[in-house]
GROMACS .gro file of C-alpha atoms in nm:
model
  360
    1MET     CA    1  -1.402  -2.565  -3.282
    2ARG     CA    2  -1.305  -2.217  -3.168
    3LYS     CA    3  -1.330  -2.327  -2.806
    4ARG     CA    4  -1.082  -2.606  -2.871
    5THR     CA    5  -0.848  -2.361  -3.042
    6GLY     CA    6  -0.866  -2.130  -2.743
    7LEU     CA    7  -0.787  -2.417  -2.506
    8LEU     CA    8  -0.504  -2.528  -2.732
    9LEU     CA    9  -0.363  -2.174  -2.734
   10PHE     CA   10  -0.363  -2.167  -2.355
   11VAL     CA   11  -0.186  -2.505  -2.334
   12VAL     CA   12   0.073  -2.409  -2.594
   13LEU     CA   13   0.147  -2.079  -2.422
   14ALA     CA   14   0.186  -2.241  -2.083
   15THR     CA   15   0.398  -2.526  -2.223
   16GLY     CA   16   0.612  -2.285  -2.418
   17GLY     CA   17   0.676  -2.087  -2.104
   18PHE     CA   18   0.793  -2.394  -1.916
   19LEU     CA   19   1.014  -2.516  -2.202
   20GLY     CA   20   1.185  -2.198  -2.307
   21GLY     CA   21   1.024  -1.882  -2.175
   22GLU     CA   22   1.128  -1.887  -1.810
   23VAL     CA   23   1.403  -1.628  -1.848
   24LEU     CA   24   1.179  -1.388  -2.043
   25LEU     CA   25   0.887  -1.424  -1.805
   26LYS     CA   26   1.103  -1.371  -1.499
   27LYS     CA   27   1.147  -1.018  -1.625
   28TYR     CA   28   0.774  -0.958  -1.585
   29ARG     CA   29   0.753  -1.057  -1.218
   30PRO     CA   30   0.950  -1.259  -0.960
   31ASP     CA   31   0.698  -1.545  -0.942
   32TRP     CA   32   0.734  -1.681  -1.294
   33HIS     CA   33   0.471  -1.951  -1.242
   34GLU     CA   34   0.221  -1.672  -1.183
   35ALA     CA   35   0.364  -1.490  -1.484
   36ILE     CA   36   0.304  -1.785  -1.715
   37ARG     CA   37  -0.053  -1.821  -1.599
   38ASP     CA   38  -0.134  -1.452  -1.624
   39ARG     CA   39   0.042  -1.391  -1.955
   40ALA     CA   40  -0.139  -1.687  -2.108
   41ARG     CA   41  -0.469  -1.555  -1.979
   42ILE     CA   42  -0.402  -1.210  -2.125
   43LEU     CA   43  -0.323  -1.348  -2.470
   44GLU     CA   44  -0.617  -1.586  -2.456
   45ALA     CA   45  -0.846  -1.293  -2.376
   46GLN     CA   46  -0.702  -1.093  -2.664
   47TYR     CA   47  -0.756  -1.389  -2.897
   48TRP     CA   48  -1.124  -1.412  -2.809
   49THR     CA   49  -1.186  -1.038  -2.848
   50ALA     CA   50  -1.359  -1.092  -3.182
   51LYS     CA   51  -1.621  -1.318  -3.022
   52PRO     CA   52  -1.976  -1.182  -2.985
   53TRP     CA   53  -1.952  -1.258  -2.613
   54LYS     CA   54  -1.672  -1.224  -2.358
   55ASP     CA   55  -1.598  -1.432  -2.051
   56GLY     CA   56  -1.473  -1.137  -1.845
   57SER     CA   57  -1.099  -1.208  -1.851
   58GLU     CA   58  -1.028  -0.895  -2.057
   59TYR     CA   59  -1.157  -0.683  -1.769
   60LYS     CA   60  -0.888  -0.797  -1.530
   61TYR     CA   61  -0.608  -0.616  -1.711
   62ASP     CA   62  -0.692  -0.437  -2.033
   63ALA     CA   63  -1.039  -0.286  -2.002
   64VAL     CA   64  -1.279  -0.134  -1.749
   65HIS     CA   65  -1.602  -0.322  -1.696
   66PRO     CA   66  -1.915  -0.115  -1.769
   67TRP     CA   67  -2.033  -0.199  -1.417
   68TYR     CA   68  -1.758   0.025  -1.276
   69LEU     CA   69  -1.831   0.303  -1.522
   70ALA     CA   70  -2.172   0.349  -1.358
   71TYR     CA   71  -1.996   0.503  -1.059
   72LYS     CA   72  -1.930   0.876  -1.043
   73PRO     CA   73  -1.620   0.905  -0.822
   74ALA     CA   74  -1.649   1.284  -0.799
   75GLU     CA   75  -1.980   1.239  -0.616
   76LEU     CA   76  -1.813   1.005  -0.364
   77ILE     CA   77  -1.557   1.266  -0.253
   78ARG     CA   78  -1.700   1.460   0.042
   79ILE     CA   79  -1.428   1.725   0.034
   80GLY     CA   80  -1.514   2.049  -0.142
   81SER     CA   81  -1.315   2.300   0.062
   82ALA     CA   82  -1.014   2.333   0.291
   83GLU     CA   83  -1.253   2.319   0.586
   84ASP     CA   84  -1.397   1.991   0.458
   85ALA     CA   85  -1.044   1.854   0.432
   86LYS     CA   86  -0.974   1.951   0.792
   87VAL     CA   87  -1.293   1.778   0.909
   88ARG     CA   88  -1.212   1.455   0.722
   89ARG     CA   89  -0.857   1.453   0.858
   90GLU     CA   90  -0.987   1.497   1.214
   91LYS     CA   91  -1.237   1.214   1.165
   92LEU     CA   92  -0.956   0.985   1.053
   93ILE     CA   93  -0.743   1.078   1.354
   94ASP     CA   94  -1.034   1.018   1.594
   95VAL     CA   95  -1.099   0.672   1.450
   96ILE     CA   96  -0.732   0.571   1.448
   97TRP     CA   97  -0.648   0.682   1.802
   98GLY     CA   98  -0.988   0.626   1.961
   99GLY     CA   99  -1.063   0.992   2.021
  100ALA     CA  100  -0.729   1.061   2.195
  101GLY     CA  101  -0.613   1.295   1.917
  102PHE     CA  102  -0.299   1.290   1.708
  103PRO     CA  103   0.006   1.188   1.919
  104ALA     CA  104   0.197   1.505   1.837
  105THR     CA  105   0.433   1.479   2.137
  106ASP     CA  106   0.489   1.102   2.148
  107LEU     CA  107   0.846   0.988   2.089
  108PRO     CA  108   1.004   0.644   2.045
  109GLY     CA  109   1.032   0.463   2.376
  110LYS     CA  110   1.394   0.374   2.305
  111VAL     CA  111   1.654   0.553   2.094
  112GLU     CA  112   1.994   0.396   2.018
  113LEU     CA  113   2.248   0.597   1.821
  114GLY     CA  114   2.525   0.455   1.605
  115VAL     CA  115   2.417   0.089   1.608
  116LYS     CA  116   2.560  -0.197   1.400
  117VAL     CA  117   2.309  -0.380   1.181
  118PRO     CA  118   2.441  -0.700   1.017
  119GLU     CA  119   2.176  -0.697   0.743
  120LEU     CA  120   2.300  -0.355   0.629
  121ALA     CA  121   2.670  -0.437   0.641
  122GLY     CA  122   2.857  -0.324   0.332
  123MET     CA  123   2.588  -0.085   0.209
  124PRO     CA  124   2.765   0.184   0.003
  125ALA     CA  125   2.730   0.551   0.097
  126LEU     CA  126   2.591   0.466   0.444
  127ALA     CA  127   2.749   0.675   0.719
  128ALA     CA  128   2.564   0.562   1.034
  129VAL     CA  129   2.249   0.392   1.163
  130ASP     CA  130   2.025   0.479   1.459
  131ARG     CA  131   1.760   0.248   1.602
  132TYR     CA  132   1.421   0.366   1.728
  133THR     CA  133   1.178   0.137   1.912
  134SER     CA  134   0.808   0.216   1.939
  135VAL     CA  135   0.600   0.012   2.183
  136ARG     CA  136   0.226   0.073   2.176
  137ALA     CA  137   0.146  -0.257   2.352
  138PRO     CA  138   0.389  -0.457   2.569
  139GLY     CA  139   0.542  -0.733   2.363
  140LEU     CA  140   0.462  -0.572   2.028
  141PRO     CA  141   0.754  -0.342   1.947
  142SER     CA  142   0.810  -0.172   1.615
  143ILE     CA  143   1.181  -0.144   1.544
  144MET     CA  144   1.281   0.130   1.301
  145LEU     CA  145   1.626   0.203   1.158
  146HIS     CA  146   1.737   0.554   1.068
  147LEU     CA  147   1.998   0.534   0.791
  148HIS     CA  148   2.222   0.840   0.751
  149ALA     CA  149   2.367   0.903   0.406
  150ALA     CA  150   2.739   0.976   0.377
  151LYS     CA  151   2.658   1.270   0.148
  152PRO     CA  152   2.317   1.388   0.273
  153ASN     CA  153   2.093   1.606   0.058
  154GLY     CA  154   1.893   1.732   0.356
  155ARG     CA  155   1.585   1.520   0.286
  156LEU     CA  156   1.435   1.221   0.467
  157VAL     CA  157   1.240   0.929   0.320
  158LEU     CA  158   1.021   0.706   0.535
  159TYR     CA  159   1.027   0.365   0.365
  160LEU     CA  160   0.751   0.119   0.456
  161GLN     CA  161   0.776  -0.246   0.359
  162GLY     CA  162   0.469  -0.463   0.299
  163HIS     CA  163   0.361  -0.815   0.392
  164GLY     CA  164   0.630  -0.996   0.195
  165GLY     CA  165   0.924  -0.947   0.434
  166ASN     CA  166   1.107  -0.692   0.645
  167TYR     CA  167   1.265  -0.376   0.512
  168ARG     CA  168   1.618  -0.478   0.614
  169ASN     CA  169   1.615  -0.770   0.371
  170LYS     CA  170   1.338  -0.729   0.113
  171GLY     CA  171   1.376  -0.354   0.105
  172ARG     CA  172   1.754  -0.336   0.098
  173PRO     CA  173   1.780  -0.247  -0.275
  174VAL     CA  174   1.546   0.048  -0.219
  175LEU     CA  175   1.725   0.159   0.097
  176SER     CA  176   2.062   0.135  -0.076
  177ALA     CA  177   1.948   0.335  -0.380
  178LEU     CA  178   1.799   0.612  -0.167
  179VAL     CA  179   2.106   0.640   0.057
  180ALA     CA  180   2.333   0.646  -0.248
  181ALA     CA  181   2.126   0.938  -0.381
  182GLY     CA  182   2.183   1.131  -0.059
  183TYR     CA  183   1.856   1.067   0.122
  184ASP     CA  184   1.844   0.974   0.487
  185VAL     CA  185   1.596   0.687   0.528
  186ILE     CA  186   1.388   0.545   0.812
  187GLY     CA  187   1.279   0.186   0.750
  188ILE     CA  188   0.948   0.077   0.903
  189ASP     CA  189   0.780  -0.265   0.895
  190MET     CA  190   0.414  -0.354   0.925
  191PRO     CA  191   0.302  -0.467   1.274
  192LEU     CA  192   0.403  -0.808   1.410
  193TYR     CA  193   0.734  -0.833   1.223
  194SER     CA  194   0.912  -0.801   1.556
  195GLY     CA  195   0.723  -1.100   1.703
  196ASN     CA  196   0.381  -1.221   1.806
  197LEU     CA  197   0.216  -1.176   2.143
  198GLN     CA  198  -0.006  -1.386   2.369
  199VAL     CA  199  -0.254  -1.182   2.572
  200ASP     CA  200  -0.504  -1.289   2.836
  201LEU     CA  201  -0.843  -1.131   2.772
  202PRO     CA  202  -1.099  -1.107   3.054
  203GLY     CA  203  -1.372  -1.363   3.006
  204ILE     CA  204  -1.199  -1.507   2.699
  205GLY     CA  205  -0.860  -1.634   2.803
  206PRO     CA  206  -0.528  -1.650   2.616
  207LEU     CA  207  -0.513  -1.527   2.259
  208TRP     CA  208  -0.223  -1.519   2.018
  209VAL     CA  209  -0.194  -1.189   1.836
  210SER     CA  210  -0.034  -1.325   1.521
  211SER     CA  211  -0.223  -1.156   1.235
  212HIS     CA  212  -0.338  -0.804   1.163
  213GLY     CA  213  -0.699  -0.898   1.231
  214ASP     CA  214  -0.603  -1.004   1.585
  215LEU     CA  215  -0.509  -0.644   1.662
  216GLU     CA  216  -0.880  -0.566   1.693
  217TRP     CA  217  -0.876  -0.750   2.026
  218LEU     CA  218  -0.632  -0.490   2.161
  219GLY     CA  219  -0.841  -0.186   2.068
  220ASP     CA  220  -0.771   0.094   1.818
  221PRO     CA  221  -0.610  -0.153   1.575
  222ILE     CA  222  -0.511   0.099   1.305
  223ALA     CA  223  -0.299   0.287   1.559
  224TYR     CA  224  -0.051  -0.002   1.557
  225PHE     CA  225   0.028   0.088   1.196
  226MET     CA  226   0.038   0.467   1.240
  227GLN     CA  227   0.189   0.521   1.588
  228PRO     CA  228   0.548   0.420   1.496
  229VAL     CA  229   0.544   0.655   1.197
  230ALA     CA  230   0.416   0.944   1.408
  231GLU     CA  231   0.679   0.887   1.676
  232ALA     CA  232   0.958   0.873   1.417
  233VAL     CA  233   0.845   1.196   1.250
  234ASN     CA  234   0.806   1.368   1.588
  235TYR     CA  235   1.157   1.266   1.688
  236VAL     CA  236   1.340   1.361   1.368
  237THR     CA  237   1.167   1.699   1.346
  238GLN     CA  238   1.302   1.773   1.694
  239LYS     CA  239   1.653   1.642   1.636
  240HIS     CA  240   1.716   1.717   1.268
  241ASP     CA  241   1.656   2.001   1.027
  242TYR     CA  242   1.529   1.824   0.715
  243LYS     CA  243   1.414   2.032   0.419
  244ASP     CA  244   1.149   1.776   0.331
  245ILE     CA  245   1.005   1.452   0.462
  246PHE     CA  246   0.888   1.207   0.198
  247MET     CA  247   0.707   0.875   0.239
  248LEU     CA  248   0.740   0.568   0.015
  249GLY     CA  249   0.551   0.244   0.077
  250PHE     CA  250   0.518  -0.087  -0.106
  251SER     CA  251   0.206  -0.309  -0.092
  252GLY     CA  252   0.089  -0.309   0.272
  253GLY     CA  253   0.341  -0.033   0.334
  254GLY     CA  254   0.175   0.156   0.049
  255TRP     CA  255  -0.153   0.132   0.238
  256THR     CA  256   0.016   0.278   0.548
  257THR     CA  257   0.167   0.552   0.332
  258THR     CA  258  -0.174   0.650   0.195
  259VAL     CA  259  -0.344   0.664   0.533
  260TYR     CA  260  -0.063   0.836   0.722
  261SER     CA  261   0.010   1.098   0.458
  262ALA     CA  262  -0.362   1.180   0.464
  263ILE     CA  263  -0.347   1.267   0.836
  264ASP     CA  264  -0.004   1.430   0.870
  265PRO     CA  265   0.068   1.737   0.650
  266ARG     CA  266   0.436   1.719   0.750
  267ILE     CA  267   0.470   1.451   0.482
  268ARG     CA  268   0.545   1.667   0.181
  269LYS     CA  269   0.547   1.403  -0.092
  270SER     CA  270   0.410   1.049  -0.065
  271TYR     CA  271   0.444   0.755  -0.302
  272GLU     CA  272   0.212   0.457  -0.268
  273VAL     CA  273   0.309   0.147  -0.469
  274ALA     CA  274   0.038  -0.121  -0.515
  275GLY     CA  275  -0.117  -0.036  -0.180
  276THR     CA  276  -0.482   0.067  -0.220
  277ALA     CA  277  -0.782   0.102  -0.448
  278PRO     CA  278  -1.128   0.248  -0.385
  279ILE     CA  279  -1.372  -0.004  -0.242
  280TYR     CA  280  -1.603   0.011  -0.544
  281LEU     CA  281  -1.321  -0.140  -0.753
  282ARG     CA  282  -1.242  -0.420  -0.508
  283ARG     CA  283  -1.496  -0.679  -0.624
  284TYR     CA  284  -1.545  -0.800  -0.978
  285PRO     CA  285  -1.901  -0.792  -1.114
  286ARG     CA  286  -2.095  -1.119  -1.094
  287ASP     CA  287  -2.105  -1.167  -1.471
  288THR     CA  288  -1.730  -1.230  -1.491
  289TYR     CA  289  -1.552  -1.546  -1.389
  290GLU     CA  290  -1.287  -1.360  -1.190
  291ARG     CA  291  -1.299  -1.322  -0.814
  292SER     CA  292  -1.118  -1.034  -0.653
  293THR     CA  293  -0.785  -1.086  -0.480
  294ASN     CA  294  -0.792  -0.724  -0.373
  295TRP     CA  295  -1.005  -0.736  -0.059
  296GLY     CA  296  -0.689  -0.763   0.150
  297ASP     CA  297  -0.630  -0.783   0.525
  298PHE     CA  298  -0.878  -0.637   0.770
  299GLU     CA  299  -0.714  -0.292   0.771
  300GLN     CA  300  -0.779  -0.257   0.397
  301HIS     CA  301  -1.155  -0.266   0.444
  302TRP     CA  302  -1.211  -0.176   0.811
  303PRO     CA  303  -1.548   0.006   0.805
  304PRO     CA  304  -1.483   0.270   1.077
  305LEU     CA  305  -1.172   0.393   0.896
  306LEU     CA  306  -1.333   0.413   0.553
  307LYS     CA  307  -1.648   0.576   0.686
  308ALA     CA  308  -1.429   0.850   0.833
  309ALA     CA  309  -1.258   0.902   0.496
  310SER     CA  310  -1.273   0.684   0.187
  311TYR     CA  311  -0.965   0.602  -0.017
  312LEU     CA  312  -1.065   0.865  -0.271
  313GLU     CA  313  -1.075   1.120   0.010
  314MET     CA  314  -0.743   0.998   0.150
  315TYR     CA  315  -0.583   1.058  -0.189
  316VAL     CA  316  -0.714   1.415  -0.181
  317LEU     CA  317  -0.595   1.468   0.178
  318ALA     CA  318  -0.249   1.325   0.101
  319ALA     CA  319  -0.211   1.568  -0.190
  320HIS     CA  320  -0.373   1.874  -0.032
  321GLY     CA  321  -0.153   2.153   0.104
  322PRO     CA  322   0.123   2.388  -0.014
  323GLY     CA  323   0.397   2.195  -0.190
  324ARG     CA  324   0.236   1.857  -0.122
  325ARG     CA  325   0.199   1.576  -0.374
  326PHE     CA  326   0.056   1.224  -0.366
  327THR     CA  327   0.163   0.969  -0.628
  328GLN     CA  328   0.002   0.629  -0.672
  329VAL     CA  329   0.189   0.358  -0.863
  330LEU     CA  330  -0.014   0.057  -0.983
  331ASN     CA  331   0.115  -0.229  -1.198
  332LYS     CA  332  -0.120  -0.316  -1.483
  333TYR     CA  333  -0.026  -0.686  -1.483
  334ASP     CA  334   0.028  -0.723  -1.109
  335SER     CA  335  -0.022  -1.085  -1.004
  336CYS     CA  336  -0.121  -0.976  -0.653
  337CYS     CA  337  -0.302  -0.652  -0.605
  338PHE     CA  338  -0.491  -0.380  -0.794
  339ALA     CA  339  -0.405  -0.489  -1.148
  340GLY     CA  340  -0.572  -0.346  -1.455
  341ILE     CA  341  -0.676   0.007  -1.544
  342GLY     CA  342  -0.955   0.069  -1.295
  343TRP     CA  343  -0.762   0.373  -1.178
  344THR     CA  344  -0.872   0.555  -1.493
  345THR     CA  345  -1.223   0.579  -1.345
  346TYR     CA  346  -1.115   0.794  -1.048
  347GLU     CA  347  -0.784   0.967  -1.127
  348PRO     CA  348  -0.946   1.263  -1.310
  349ALA     CA  349  -1.194   1.319  -1.026
  350VAL     CA  350  -0.925   1.313  -0.756
  351LYS     CA  351  -0.696   1.545  -0.951
  352ALA     CA  352  -0.979   1.788  -1.023
  353ARG     CA  353  -1.078   1.801  -0.657
  354VAL     CA  354  -0.721   1.871  -0.544
  355ASP     CA  355  -0.699   2.147  -0.805
  356THR     CA  356  -1.027   2.291  -0.677
  357LEU     CA  357  -0.887   2.311  -0.324
  358GLY     CA  358  -0.612   2.535  -0.461
  359ALA     CA  359  -0.298   2.382  -0.308
  360GLY     CA  360  -0.125   2.053  -0.369
   0.00000   0.00000   0.00000
């Protein structure tokens, strides 16, 4: 009887959402179909809380599964001193650029000042736009726009969009708000947003590079995410006198923000939104019905990168240093990535380790 009631509750909630709750649910997230499904699941899980057994749904959002509590995140962080931090940062750089070292002198291959960008037309408080083009591989450019605020506050924000669209369109509200507040902004997309590429590989033949995983065929795949950021920072530090450089990334751009701010201390404050989670939290235990949606694209779980420095260690590296700060923003009821409260298992350990290092 209780099972029928639970099923009935789910049906009523879903039906009610379709009949009259669309406007309310749209406030929770843009995809209201996902919102109806998830909100119904949350309430169904809360309804069954009094049962002597649980089906695992409560662990997706509102609780931490005991399986995760067995981990001791502090023991997974291999950084106990400033020297350890330096070693981990160097290991990351070696893996990303294939042993070539950090590209400290590389600049954008093309710089255009005072360009017109139709997508940004009419943006209030915008004085001018420059365009920078980074080309790590022929045919795979990364086009960045440097937005200059009409009333600059002397600070620069690197804004990195995720998989869901380019920064000129999807990120325009963020760009506009930052410029209105006096920040200069450089918008940066994930790789391949400027087009795909066909390459001829010896012994293999033609291959379309059309997804992030295909970048492995070109060698040093993570560099395609980090090189444009490095070139932009190198250029603006030569040409401008910014008080601070901040970094803000959403989803896949949040992943880039985490990794890059871990390797470049010039990023003073970094803000990752729904971009990463430690690997031990990426898969749900077998005794729950949920399956993780958090494994992500290849870069999210590329073994060489995470062996050089885990996400826990990247958080420490991104926060370590005089005046530096790393902020992670996760949405508890996110319908895509890193929902729930798993972060409570590692936040104290990361904060304590940064405090132990004495700066940041």
